[in-house]
XYZ file of C-alpha atoms in Angstrom:
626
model
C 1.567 57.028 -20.425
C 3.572 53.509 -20.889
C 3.771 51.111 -18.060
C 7.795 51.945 -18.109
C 7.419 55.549 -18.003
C 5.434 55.014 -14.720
C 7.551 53.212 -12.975
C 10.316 55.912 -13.808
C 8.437 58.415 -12.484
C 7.423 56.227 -9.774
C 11.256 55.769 -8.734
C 12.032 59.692 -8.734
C 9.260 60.175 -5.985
C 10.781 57.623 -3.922
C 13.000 60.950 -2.936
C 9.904 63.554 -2.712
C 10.411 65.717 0.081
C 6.661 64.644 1.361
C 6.137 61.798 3.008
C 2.685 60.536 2.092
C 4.292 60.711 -1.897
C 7.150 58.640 -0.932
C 5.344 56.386 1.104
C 2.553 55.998 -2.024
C 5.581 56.075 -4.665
C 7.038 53.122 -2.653
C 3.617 51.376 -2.304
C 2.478 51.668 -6.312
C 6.452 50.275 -7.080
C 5.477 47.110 -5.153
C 2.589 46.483 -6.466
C 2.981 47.669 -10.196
C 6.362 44.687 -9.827
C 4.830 41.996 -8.306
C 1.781 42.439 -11.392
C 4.599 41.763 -13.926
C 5.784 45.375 -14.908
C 8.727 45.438 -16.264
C 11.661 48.689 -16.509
C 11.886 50.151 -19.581
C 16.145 49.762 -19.515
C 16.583 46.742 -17.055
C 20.025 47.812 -15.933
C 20.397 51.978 -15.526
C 15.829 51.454 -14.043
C 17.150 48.357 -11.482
C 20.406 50.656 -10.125
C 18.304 54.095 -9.867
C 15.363 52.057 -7.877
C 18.209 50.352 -5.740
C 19.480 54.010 -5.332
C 16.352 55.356 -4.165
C 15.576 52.305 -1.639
C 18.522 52.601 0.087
C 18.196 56.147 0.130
C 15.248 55.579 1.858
C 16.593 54.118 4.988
C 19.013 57.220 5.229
C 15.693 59.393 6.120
C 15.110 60.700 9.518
C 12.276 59.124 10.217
C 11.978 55.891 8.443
C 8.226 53.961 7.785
C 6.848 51.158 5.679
C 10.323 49.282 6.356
C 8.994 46.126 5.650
C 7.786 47.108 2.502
C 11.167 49.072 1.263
C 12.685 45.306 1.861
C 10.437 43.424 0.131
C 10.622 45.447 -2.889
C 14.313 45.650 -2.436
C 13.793 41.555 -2.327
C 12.172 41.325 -5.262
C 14.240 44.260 -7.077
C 17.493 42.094 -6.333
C 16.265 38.474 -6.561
C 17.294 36.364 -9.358
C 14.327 34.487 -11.542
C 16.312 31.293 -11.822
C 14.720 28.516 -12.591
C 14.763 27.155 -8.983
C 12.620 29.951 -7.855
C 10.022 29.530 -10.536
C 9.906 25.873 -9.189
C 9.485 26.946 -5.998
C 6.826 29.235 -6.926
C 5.221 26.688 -8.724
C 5.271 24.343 -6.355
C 3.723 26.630 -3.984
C 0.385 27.295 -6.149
C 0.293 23.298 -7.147
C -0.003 23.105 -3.286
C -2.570 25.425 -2.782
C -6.627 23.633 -2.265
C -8.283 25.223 -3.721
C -12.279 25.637 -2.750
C -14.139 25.349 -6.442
C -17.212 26.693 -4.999
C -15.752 30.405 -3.422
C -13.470 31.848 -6.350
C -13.021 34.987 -4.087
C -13.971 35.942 -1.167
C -12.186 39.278 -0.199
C -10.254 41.336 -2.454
C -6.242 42.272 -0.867
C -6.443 44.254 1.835
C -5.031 48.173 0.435
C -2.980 49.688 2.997
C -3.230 53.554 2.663
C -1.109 56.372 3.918
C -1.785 58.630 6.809
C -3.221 61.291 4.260
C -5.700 58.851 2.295
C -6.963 57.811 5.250
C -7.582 61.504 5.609
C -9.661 61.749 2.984
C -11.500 58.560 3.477
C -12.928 59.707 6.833
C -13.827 62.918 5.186
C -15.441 61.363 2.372
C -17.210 59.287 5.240
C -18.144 62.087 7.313
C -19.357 63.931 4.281
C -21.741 61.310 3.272
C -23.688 61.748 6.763
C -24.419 65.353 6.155
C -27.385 65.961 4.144
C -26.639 69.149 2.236
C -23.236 67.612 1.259
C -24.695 64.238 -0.135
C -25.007 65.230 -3.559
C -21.675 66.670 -4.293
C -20.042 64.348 -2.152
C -21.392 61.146 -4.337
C -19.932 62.585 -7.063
C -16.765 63.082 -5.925
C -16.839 59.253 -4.992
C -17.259 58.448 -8.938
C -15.456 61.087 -10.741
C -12.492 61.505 -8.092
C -12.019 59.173 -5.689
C -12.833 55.958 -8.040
C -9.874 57.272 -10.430
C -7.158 57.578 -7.819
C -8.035 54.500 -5.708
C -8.783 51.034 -6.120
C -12.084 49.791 -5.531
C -11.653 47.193 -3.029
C -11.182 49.824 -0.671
C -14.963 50.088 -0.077
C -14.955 46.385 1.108
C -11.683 46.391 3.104
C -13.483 49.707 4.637
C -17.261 49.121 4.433
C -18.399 52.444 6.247
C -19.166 54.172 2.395
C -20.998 51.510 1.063
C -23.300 51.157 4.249
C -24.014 55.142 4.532
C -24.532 54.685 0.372
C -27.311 52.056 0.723
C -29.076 54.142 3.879
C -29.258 57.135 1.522
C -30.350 54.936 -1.829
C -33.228 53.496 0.960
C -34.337 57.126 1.232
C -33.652 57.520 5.193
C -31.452 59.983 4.718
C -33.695 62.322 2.879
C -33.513 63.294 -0.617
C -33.200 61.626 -4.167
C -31.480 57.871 -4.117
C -30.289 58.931 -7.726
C -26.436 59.788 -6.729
C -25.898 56.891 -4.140
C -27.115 54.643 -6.939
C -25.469 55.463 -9.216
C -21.919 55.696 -7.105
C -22.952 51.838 -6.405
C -22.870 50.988 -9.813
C -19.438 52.653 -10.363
C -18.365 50.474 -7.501
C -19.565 47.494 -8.634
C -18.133 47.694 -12.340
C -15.047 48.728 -11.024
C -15.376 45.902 -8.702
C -15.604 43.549 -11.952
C -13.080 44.912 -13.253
C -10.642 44.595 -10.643
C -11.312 41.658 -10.820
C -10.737 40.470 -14.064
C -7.129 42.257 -13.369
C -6.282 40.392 -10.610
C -7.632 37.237 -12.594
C -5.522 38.067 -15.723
C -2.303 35.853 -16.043
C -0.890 38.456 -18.527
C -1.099 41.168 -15.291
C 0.656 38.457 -12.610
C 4.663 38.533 -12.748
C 6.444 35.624 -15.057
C 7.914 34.226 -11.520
C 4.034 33.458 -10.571
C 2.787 32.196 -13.632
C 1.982 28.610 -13.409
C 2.780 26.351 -16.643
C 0.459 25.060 -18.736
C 0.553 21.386 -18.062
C -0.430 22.108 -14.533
C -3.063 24.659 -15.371
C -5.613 21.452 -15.810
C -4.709 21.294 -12.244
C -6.680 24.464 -10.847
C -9.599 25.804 -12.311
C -8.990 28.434 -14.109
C -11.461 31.145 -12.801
C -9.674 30.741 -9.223
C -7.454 33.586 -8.838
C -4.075 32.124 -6.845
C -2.896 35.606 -5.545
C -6.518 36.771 -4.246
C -6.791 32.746 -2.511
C -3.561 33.381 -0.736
C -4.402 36.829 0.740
C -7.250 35.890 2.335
C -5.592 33.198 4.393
C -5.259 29.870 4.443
C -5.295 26.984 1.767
C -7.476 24.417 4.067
C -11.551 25.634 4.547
C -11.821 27.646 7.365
C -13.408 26.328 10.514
C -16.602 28.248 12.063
C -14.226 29.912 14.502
C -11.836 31.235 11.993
C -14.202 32.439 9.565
C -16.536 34.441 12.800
C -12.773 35.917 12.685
C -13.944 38.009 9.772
C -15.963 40.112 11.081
C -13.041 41.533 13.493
C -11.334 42.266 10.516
C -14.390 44.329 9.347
C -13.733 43.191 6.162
C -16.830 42.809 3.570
C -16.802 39.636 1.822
C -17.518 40.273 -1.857
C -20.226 38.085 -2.503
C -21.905 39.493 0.545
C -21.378 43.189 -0.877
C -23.507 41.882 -3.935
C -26.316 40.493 -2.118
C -26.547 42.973 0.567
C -26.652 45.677 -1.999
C -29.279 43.831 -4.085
C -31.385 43.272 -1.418
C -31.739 47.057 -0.424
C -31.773 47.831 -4.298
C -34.965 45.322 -5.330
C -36.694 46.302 -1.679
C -36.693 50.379 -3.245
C -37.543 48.821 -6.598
C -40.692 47.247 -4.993
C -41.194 50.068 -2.641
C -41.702 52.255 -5.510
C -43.870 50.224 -7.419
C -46.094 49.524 -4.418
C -46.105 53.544 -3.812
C -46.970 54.513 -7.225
C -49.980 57.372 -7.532
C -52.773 55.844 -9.071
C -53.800 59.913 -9.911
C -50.817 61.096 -11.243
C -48.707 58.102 -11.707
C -46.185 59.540 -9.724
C -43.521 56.966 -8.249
C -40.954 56.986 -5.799
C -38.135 56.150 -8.746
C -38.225 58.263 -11.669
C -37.490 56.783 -15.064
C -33.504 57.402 -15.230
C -33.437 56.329 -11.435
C -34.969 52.525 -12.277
C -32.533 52.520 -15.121
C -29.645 53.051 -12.854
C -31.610 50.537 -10.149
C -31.604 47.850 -13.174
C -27.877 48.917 -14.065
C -26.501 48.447 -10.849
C -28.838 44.892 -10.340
C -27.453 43.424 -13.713
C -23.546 43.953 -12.531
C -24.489 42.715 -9.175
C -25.471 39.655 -10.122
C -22.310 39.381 -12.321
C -20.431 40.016 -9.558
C -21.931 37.340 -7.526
C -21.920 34.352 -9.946
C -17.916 35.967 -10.893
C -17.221 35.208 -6.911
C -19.252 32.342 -5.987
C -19.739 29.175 -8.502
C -22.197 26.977 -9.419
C -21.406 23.900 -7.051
C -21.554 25.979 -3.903
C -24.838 24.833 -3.657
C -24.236 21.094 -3.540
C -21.041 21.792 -0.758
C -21.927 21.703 3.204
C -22.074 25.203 4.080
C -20.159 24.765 7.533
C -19.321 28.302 7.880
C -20.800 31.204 8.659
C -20.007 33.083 6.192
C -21.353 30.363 3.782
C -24.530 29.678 5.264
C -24.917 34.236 5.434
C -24.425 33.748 1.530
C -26.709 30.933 1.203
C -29.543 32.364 3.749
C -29.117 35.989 1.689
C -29.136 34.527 -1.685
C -32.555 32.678 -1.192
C -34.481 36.451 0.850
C -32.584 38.108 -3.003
C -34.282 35.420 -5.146
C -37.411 35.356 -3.601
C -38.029 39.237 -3.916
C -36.791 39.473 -6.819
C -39.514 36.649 -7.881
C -42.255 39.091 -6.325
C -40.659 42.051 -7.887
C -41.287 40.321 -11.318
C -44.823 39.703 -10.549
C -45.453 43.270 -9.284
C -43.849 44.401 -12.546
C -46.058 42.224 -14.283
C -48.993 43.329 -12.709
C -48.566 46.930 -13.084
C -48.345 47.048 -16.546
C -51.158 44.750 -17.524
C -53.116 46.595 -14.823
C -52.104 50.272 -16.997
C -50.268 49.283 -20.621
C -49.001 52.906 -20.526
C -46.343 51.961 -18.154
C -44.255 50.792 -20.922
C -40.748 51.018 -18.062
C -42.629 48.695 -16.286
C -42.498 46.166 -18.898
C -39.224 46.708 -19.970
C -38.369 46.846 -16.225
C -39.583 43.305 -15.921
C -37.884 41.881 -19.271
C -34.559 43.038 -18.237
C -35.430 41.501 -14.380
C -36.084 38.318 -16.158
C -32.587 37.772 -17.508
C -31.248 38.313 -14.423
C -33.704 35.934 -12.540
C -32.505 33.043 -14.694
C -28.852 33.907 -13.998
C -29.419 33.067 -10.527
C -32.098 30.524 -10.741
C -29.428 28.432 -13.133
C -27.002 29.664 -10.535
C -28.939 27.748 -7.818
C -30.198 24.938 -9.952
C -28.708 22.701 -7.722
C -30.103 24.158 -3.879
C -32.582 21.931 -1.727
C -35.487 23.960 -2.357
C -35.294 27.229 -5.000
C -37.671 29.957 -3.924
C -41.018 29.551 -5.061
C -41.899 32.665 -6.137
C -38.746 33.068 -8.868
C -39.905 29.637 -9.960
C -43.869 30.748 -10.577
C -42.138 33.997 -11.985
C -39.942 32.476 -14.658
C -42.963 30.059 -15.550
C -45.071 33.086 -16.277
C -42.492 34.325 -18.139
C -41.769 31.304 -20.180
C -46.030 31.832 -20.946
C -45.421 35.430 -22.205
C -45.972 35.605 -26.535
C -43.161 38.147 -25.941
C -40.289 36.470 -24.333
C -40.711 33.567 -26.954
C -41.118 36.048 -30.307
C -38.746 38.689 -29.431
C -36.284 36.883 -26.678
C -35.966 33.177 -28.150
C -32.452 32.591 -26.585
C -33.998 33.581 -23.266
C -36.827 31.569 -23.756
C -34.726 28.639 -23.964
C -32.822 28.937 -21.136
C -35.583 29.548 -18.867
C -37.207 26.056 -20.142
C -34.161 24.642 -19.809
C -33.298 25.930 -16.236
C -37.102 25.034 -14.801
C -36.616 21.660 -16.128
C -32.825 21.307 -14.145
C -34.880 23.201 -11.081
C -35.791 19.998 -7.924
C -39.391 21.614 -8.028
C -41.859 20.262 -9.762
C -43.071 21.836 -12.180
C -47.415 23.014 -11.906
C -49.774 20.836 -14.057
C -51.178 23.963 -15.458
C -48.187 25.946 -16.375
C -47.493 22.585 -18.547
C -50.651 23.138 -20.046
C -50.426 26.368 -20.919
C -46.970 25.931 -22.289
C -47.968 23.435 -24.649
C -50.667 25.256 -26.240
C -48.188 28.058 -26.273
C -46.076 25.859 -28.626
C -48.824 24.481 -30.613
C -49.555 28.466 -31.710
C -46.504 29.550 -32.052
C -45.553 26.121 -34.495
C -48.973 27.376 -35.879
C -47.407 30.727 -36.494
C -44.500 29.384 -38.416
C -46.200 27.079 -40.515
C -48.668 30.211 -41.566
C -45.685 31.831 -42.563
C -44.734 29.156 -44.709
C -47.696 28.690 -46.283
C -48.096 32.056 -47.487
C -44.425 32.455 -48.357
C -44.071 29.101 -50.664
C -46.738 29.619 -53.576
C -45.215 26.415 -54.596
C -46.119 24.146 -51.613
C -49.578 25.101 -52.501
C -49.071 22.584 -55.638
C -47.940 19.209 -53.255
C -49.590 17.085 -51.362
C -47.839 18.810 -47.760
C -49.954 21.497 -48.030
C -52.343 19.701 -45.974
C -49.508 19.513 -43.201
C -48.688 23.071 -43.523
C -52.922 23.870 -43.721
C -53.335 21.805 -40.736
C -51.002 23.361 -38.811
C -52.028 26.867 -39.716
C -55.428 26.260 -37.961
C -54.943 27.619 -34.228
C -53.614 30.944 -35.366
C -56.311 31.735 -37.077
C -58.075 32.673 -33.360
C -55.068 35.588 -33.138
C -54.154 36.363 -36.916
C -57.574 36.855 -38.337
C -56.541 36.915 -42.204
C -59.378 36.297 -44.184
C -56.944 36.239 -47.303
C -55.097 33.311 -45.679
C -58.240 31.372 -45.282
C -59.770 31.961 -48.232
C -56.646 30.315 -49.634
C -56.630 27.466 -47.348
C -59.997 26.715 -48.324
C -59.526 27.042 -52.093
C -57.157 24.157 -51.493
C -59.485 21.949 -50.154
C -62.824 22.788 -51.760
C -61.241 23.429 -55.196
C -57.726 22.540 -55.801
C -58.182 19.076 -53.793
C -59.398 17.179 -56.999
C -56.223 17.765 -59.194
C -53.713 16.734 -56.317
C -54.016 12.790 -56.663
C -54.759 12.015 -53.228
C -55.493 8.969 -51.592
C -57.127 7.802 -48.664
C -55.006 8.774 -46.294
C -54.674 12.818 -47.917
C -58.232 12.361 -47.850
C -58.598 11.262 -44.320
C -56.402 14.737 -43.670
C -58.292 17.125 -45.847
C -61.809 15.920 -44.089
C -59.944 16.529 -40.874
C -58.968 19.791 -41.633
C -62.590 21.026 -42.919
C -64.122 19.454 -39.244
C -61.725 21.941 -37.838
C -62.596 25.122 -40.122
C -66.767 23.945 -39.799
C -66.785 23.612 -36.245
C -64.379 26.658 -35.540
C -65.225 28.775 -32.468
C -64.389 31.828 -34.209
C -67.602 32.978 -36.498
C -65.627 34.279 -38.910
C -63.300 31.213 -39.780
C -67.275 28.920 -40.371
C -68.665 31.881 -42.381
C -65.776 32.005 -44.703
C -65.198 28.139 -44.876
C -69.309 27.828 -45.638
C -69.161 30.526 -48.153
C -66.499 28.594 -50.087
C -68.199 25.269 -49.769
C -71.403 27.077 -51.230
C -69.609 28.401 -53.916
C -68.344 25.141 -55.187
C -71.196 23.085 -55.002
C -73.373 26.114 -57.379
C -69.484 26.344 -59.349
C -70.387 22.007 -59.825
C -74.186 21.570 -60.000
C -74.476 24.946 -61.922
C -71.176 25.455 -63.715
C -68.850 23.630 -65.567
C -66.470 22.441 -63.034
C -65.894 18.675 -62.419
C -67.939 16.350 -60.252
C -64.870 15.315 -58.169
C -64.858 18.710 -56.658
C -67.820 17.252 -54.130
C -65.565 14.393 -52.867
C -64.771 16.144 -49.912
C -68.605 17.482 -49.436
C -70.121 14.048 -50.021
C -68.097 12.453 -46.627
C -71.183 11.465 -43.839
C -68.769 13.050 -41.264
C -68.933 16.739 -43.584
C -72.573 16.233 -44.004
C -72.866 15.217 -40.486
C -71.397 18.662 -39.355
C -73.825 20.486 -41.695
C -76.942 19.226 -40.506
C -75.984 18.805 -37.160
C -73.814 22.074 -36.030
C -74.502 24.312 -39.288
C -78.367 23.950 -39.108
C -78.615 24.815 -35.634
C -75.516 27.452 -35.307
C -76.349 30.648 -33.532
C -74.521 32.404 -36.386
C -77.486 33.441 -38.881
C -75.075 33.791 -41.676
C -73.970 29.837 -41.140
C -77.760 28.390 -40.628
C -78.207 30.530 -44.417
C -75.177 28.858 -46.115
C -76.421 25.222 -45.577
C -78.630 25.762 -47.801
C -76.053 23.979 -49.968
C -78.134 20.662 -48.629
C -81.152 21.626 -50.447
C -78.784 22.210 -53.795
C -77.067 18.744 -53.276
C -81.256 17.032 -52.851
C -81.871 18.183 -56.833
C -78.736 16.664 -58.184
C -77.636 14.071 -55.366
C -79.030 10.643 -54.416
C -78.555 8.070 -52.436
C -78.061 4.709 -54.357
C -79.659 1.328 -53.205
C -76.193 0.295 -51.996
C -75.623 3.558 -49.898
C -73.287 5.554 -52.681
C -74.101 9.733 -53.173
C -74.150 9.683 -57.210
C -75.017 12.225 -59.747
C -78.619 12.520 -60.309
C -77.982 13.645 -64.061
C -75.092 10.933 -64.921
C -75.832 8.055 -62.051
C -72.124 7.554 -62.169
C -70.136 7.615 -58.760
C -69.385 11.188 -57.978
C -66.486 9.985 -55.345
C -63.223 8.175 -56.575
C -63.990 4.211 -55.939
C -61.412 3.936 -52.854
C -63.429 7.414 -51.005
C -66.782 6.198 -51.310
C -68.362 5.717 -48.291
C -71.638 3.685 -47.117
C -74.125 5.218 -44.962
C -75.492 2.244 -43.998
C -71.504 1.224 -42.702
C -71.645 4.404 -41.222
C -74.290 3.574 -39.507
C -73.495 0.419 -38.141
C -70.116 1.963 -36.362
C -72.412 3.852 -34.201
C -72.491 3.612 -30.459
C -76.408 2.428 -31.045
C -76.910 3.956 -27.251
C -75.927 7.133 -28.435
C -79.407 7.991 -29.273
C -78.916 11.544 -30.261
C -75.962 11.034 -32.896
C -78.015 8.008 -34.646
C -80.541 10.181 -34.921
C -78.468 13.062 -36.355
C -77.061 10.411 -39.117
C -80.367 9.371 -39.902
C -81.240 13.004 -40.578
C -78.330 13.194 -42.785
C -79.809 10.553 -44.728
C -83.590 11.936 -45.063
C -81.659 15.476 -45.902
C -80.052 13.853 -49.179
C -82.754 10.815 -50.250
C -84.722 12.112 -53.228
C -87.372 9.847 -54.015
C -87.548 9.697 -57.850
């Protein structure tokens, strides 16, 4: 039905014969006019309202006066250009508080028979055999014909909702829940209407050179129905709670307090027999629902700088004190989470419980970047988060933010968790440069292999590919001597076979042994070129062989040196410290690579006598006395 097709019908049931549907007819009219709604023919719609509202002082028993005359004000008023100046004028005047965008939603006066039904709904609630279909009528009925805000300006539902969703009323906490999530989404959405400049009446739009002058996520109508312009004093905000009124932001932390105490409640409670918890599956799901547009709600009503304001209210400092008790269990709650499932991997919720917590933990840790002193445990949470493989391979986005936001946090941040975060990098940078080395076939051909091969070395402790090291180390034992490298490439290419020799996986020295014993036989045996032992012949390789191979626990590495006793028939040591073919007595290394042992010898710490005396078994290893 069209917004002008309403209001018609709206105007005929200003003359009902019931009172409660004139009295609502009247109410919706106001409302619906002062949101911008226009009549569908301006002339015949403005003289049958003015008909019916001065009808309506002709009854017998005549109510909601005030209200007949201000929508006979506003039916009747002229928008000349004065009054939007006026108007104007009146929201320019308004200070605003950044920090609060709302507080509490307009107050919703009902009639005589709504509040009827609101004290049977509340009565209902309290009787046990009743809760189930009464929840329901809450979020199929009641939510449809009302607006939300009622719950707030009337709290009584919402508190009987959380004492059955704690489970001290008896039964499931399945319904309440989930008629607290309907609340809170149509909370949002309310919201958003009452936010919307295309929903507010032309007279009380502002214009858009004075926009810059108010932010824009302050809603002007919702500021001036909850009082004032000027901050509140202690006195007059205490003043709220004889109104009985519940501030919004205080709904959403309230309600996710008693939400992420059942959350942890039921994890704590779980049957380690028949892993059996409190909260079924589709319960937690409506628990993790209802905690997601919670925290909307709360960063929607309350912004950013609200921590870096003096709270010198009491409402403030309730929605300061109540945020921190929310944000440190839901830091626990994450760890419990956490726990549970490494502790049994077949609680796959549990995990997926704790991702979707995580998200929501850096929404209000960013939220309250700027507070004295964060809660610890949300702090140690999000760092063990930010050290889960997961969050970074399957969440990147998230991942980011939560670096970002523990680096904006005024904690600093634990030694350790740096640690661990680093090496976390290092393998995952390890990861990608696998991937590139086995995806470009053509890199394999340049001389930034050895970047991409260096890089590839941590992952080979998770992704134990045998194919992707036996390629790595074709490169260097084979491929190396057609690649023109100089000293520096070589520098990198001995670096990189260190690494692979004195791996702490078995696996990674077996295969990297295997492939240096192939090439030497391939040289001293086959046909391939002498150049191919330029990376072998290095005092730092042979060092590694004789030092770490020979006496590796690994059987299968102690067998492969026996490459050594391959290199004594056909290697010698010249009088001026050079390894040269036995067969040829040319150099076997490229004239800028070869290295002295004696110069090798002379760099040594000379009070270091164990590694002296490992170099000078390198050298009786390889002399062959001719």
């Amino acid at each position: 039905m069209a917004n002008a097709e309403m209001l018609t019908m709206y105007i005929k049931k200003l003359s009902h014969p019931l009172k409660e549907i004139r009295e609502r007819s009247l109410l919706l009219l106001l409302a619906k006019l002062k949101l911008g709604w226009e009549l569908e023919d301006e002339l015949s719609g403005t003289r049958e309202l003015l008909e019916g509202i001065l009808a309506w002082f002709q009854t017998p028993q005549q109510s909601l006066q005030s209200e007949a005359l201000e929508l006979l004000l506003t039916t009747i008023k002229a928008t000349s250009e004065s009054n939007d100046d006026s108007d104007i004028n009146r929201y320019r005047s308004l200070n605003t508080t950044e920090c609060v965008r709302v507080l509490l939603f307009p107050w919703v006066e009902l009639c005589q028979s709504d509040k009827k039904t609101l004290l049977l709904v509340e009565d209902a609630l309290r009787l046990l055999k009743s809760t189930r279909r009464c929840c329901r009528f809450i979020r199929d009925v009641f939510l449809r014909d009302f607006y939300a805000e009622i719950f707030l300006n009337r709290p009584e539902i919402i508190k009987s909702l959380l004492t059955i969703s704690d489970g001290n009323h008896g039964g499931r906490p399945g319904e309440a829940l989930c008629v607290l999530l309907y609340i809170t989404k149509a909370l949002r959405a309310r919201l958003l209407q009452l936010s919307s400049l295309d929903l507010i009446h032309e007279t009380n739009k502002v214009s858009e050179e004075h926009r810059d002058m108010i932010d824009d996520d302050v809603n002007l109508e919702l500021q001036e129905i909850a009082g004032e312009s000027h901050l509140r004093t202690p006195a007059e905000e205490d003043g709220l709670v004889v109104l009985r009124q519940l501030p919004a932001p205080l709904y959403a932390l309230d309600t996710l307090h008693a939400v992420l105490t059942i959350m942890a409640r039921s994890v704590v409670l779980a049957d380690p027999v028949d892993k059996t918890e409190f909260l079924n599956v589709r319960e937690l799901n409506t628990c993790l629902c209802l905690i997601e547009s919670l925290v909307e709600l709360l960063l929607d009503c309350i912004n950013d700088s609200f921590w870096s304001m003096d709270h010198n209210a009491k409402t403030y400092r309730d929605i300061s004190h109540k945020s921190c008790m929310v944000m440190r269990l839901m830091g626990d709650l994450l760890n419990k989470y956490r726990k549970s499932f490494f502790d049994d991997l077949d609680r796959s919720h549990h995990r997926v419980a704790w991702l979707r917590l995580t998200f929501c933990a850096e929404k209000l840790l960013h939220w309250a970047r700027d507070s004295a002193l964060p809660p610890t445990s949300l702090v140690n949470a999000l760092q063990i988060a930010q050290l889960d493989p997961g969050v970074e391979l399957f969440y990147p986005t998230l991942s980011k933010k939560i670096e970002l936001v523990l680096q904006s946090t005024r904690i600093t941040v634990n030694q350790e968790y740096k640690s661990k975060y680093k090496e976390l990098k290092k393998l995952f940078s390890s990861m990608d440069g696998a991937a590139q080395f086995m995806n470009n076939k053509k890199l394999h051909k340049s001389k930034k292999v050895l970047t991409c091969i260096k890089s590839c070395i941590p992952i080979l402790e998770l992704f134990q590919s045998e194919h992707l090291l036996a390629d790595m180390s074709d490169i260097l034992v084979k491929q190396a001597k057609d690649l023109d490298f100089n000293d520096s490439d070589w520098s990198v290419a001995r670096s990189i076979a260190l690494s692979l020799m004195g791996h702490n996986v078995d696996w990674v020295q077996i295969t990297f042994y295997k492939s240096l014993a192939e090439m030497v036989k391939s040289v001293l045996v086959g046909d391939e070129n002498e150049k191919s032992l330029t990376l072998l012949c290095d005092v730092g390789i042979l060092t590694e062989i004789c030092c770490h191979g020979l006496s590796s626990k690994c059987k299968e590495t102690t067998g492969l040196t026996q490459i050594l006793d391959v290199l004594k028939q056909d290697v010698v040591l010249d009088d001026e410290g050079h390894y040269i073919s036995r067969n040829t007595m040319q150099p076997a290394l490229e004239p800028s690579l070869r290295r002295s042992t004696l110069q090798q010898l002379a760099v040594i710490n000379v009070t270091d006598g164990g590694r002296l005396s490992s170099i000078s078994g390198v050298c009786n290893q390889l002399r062959v006395y001719t």
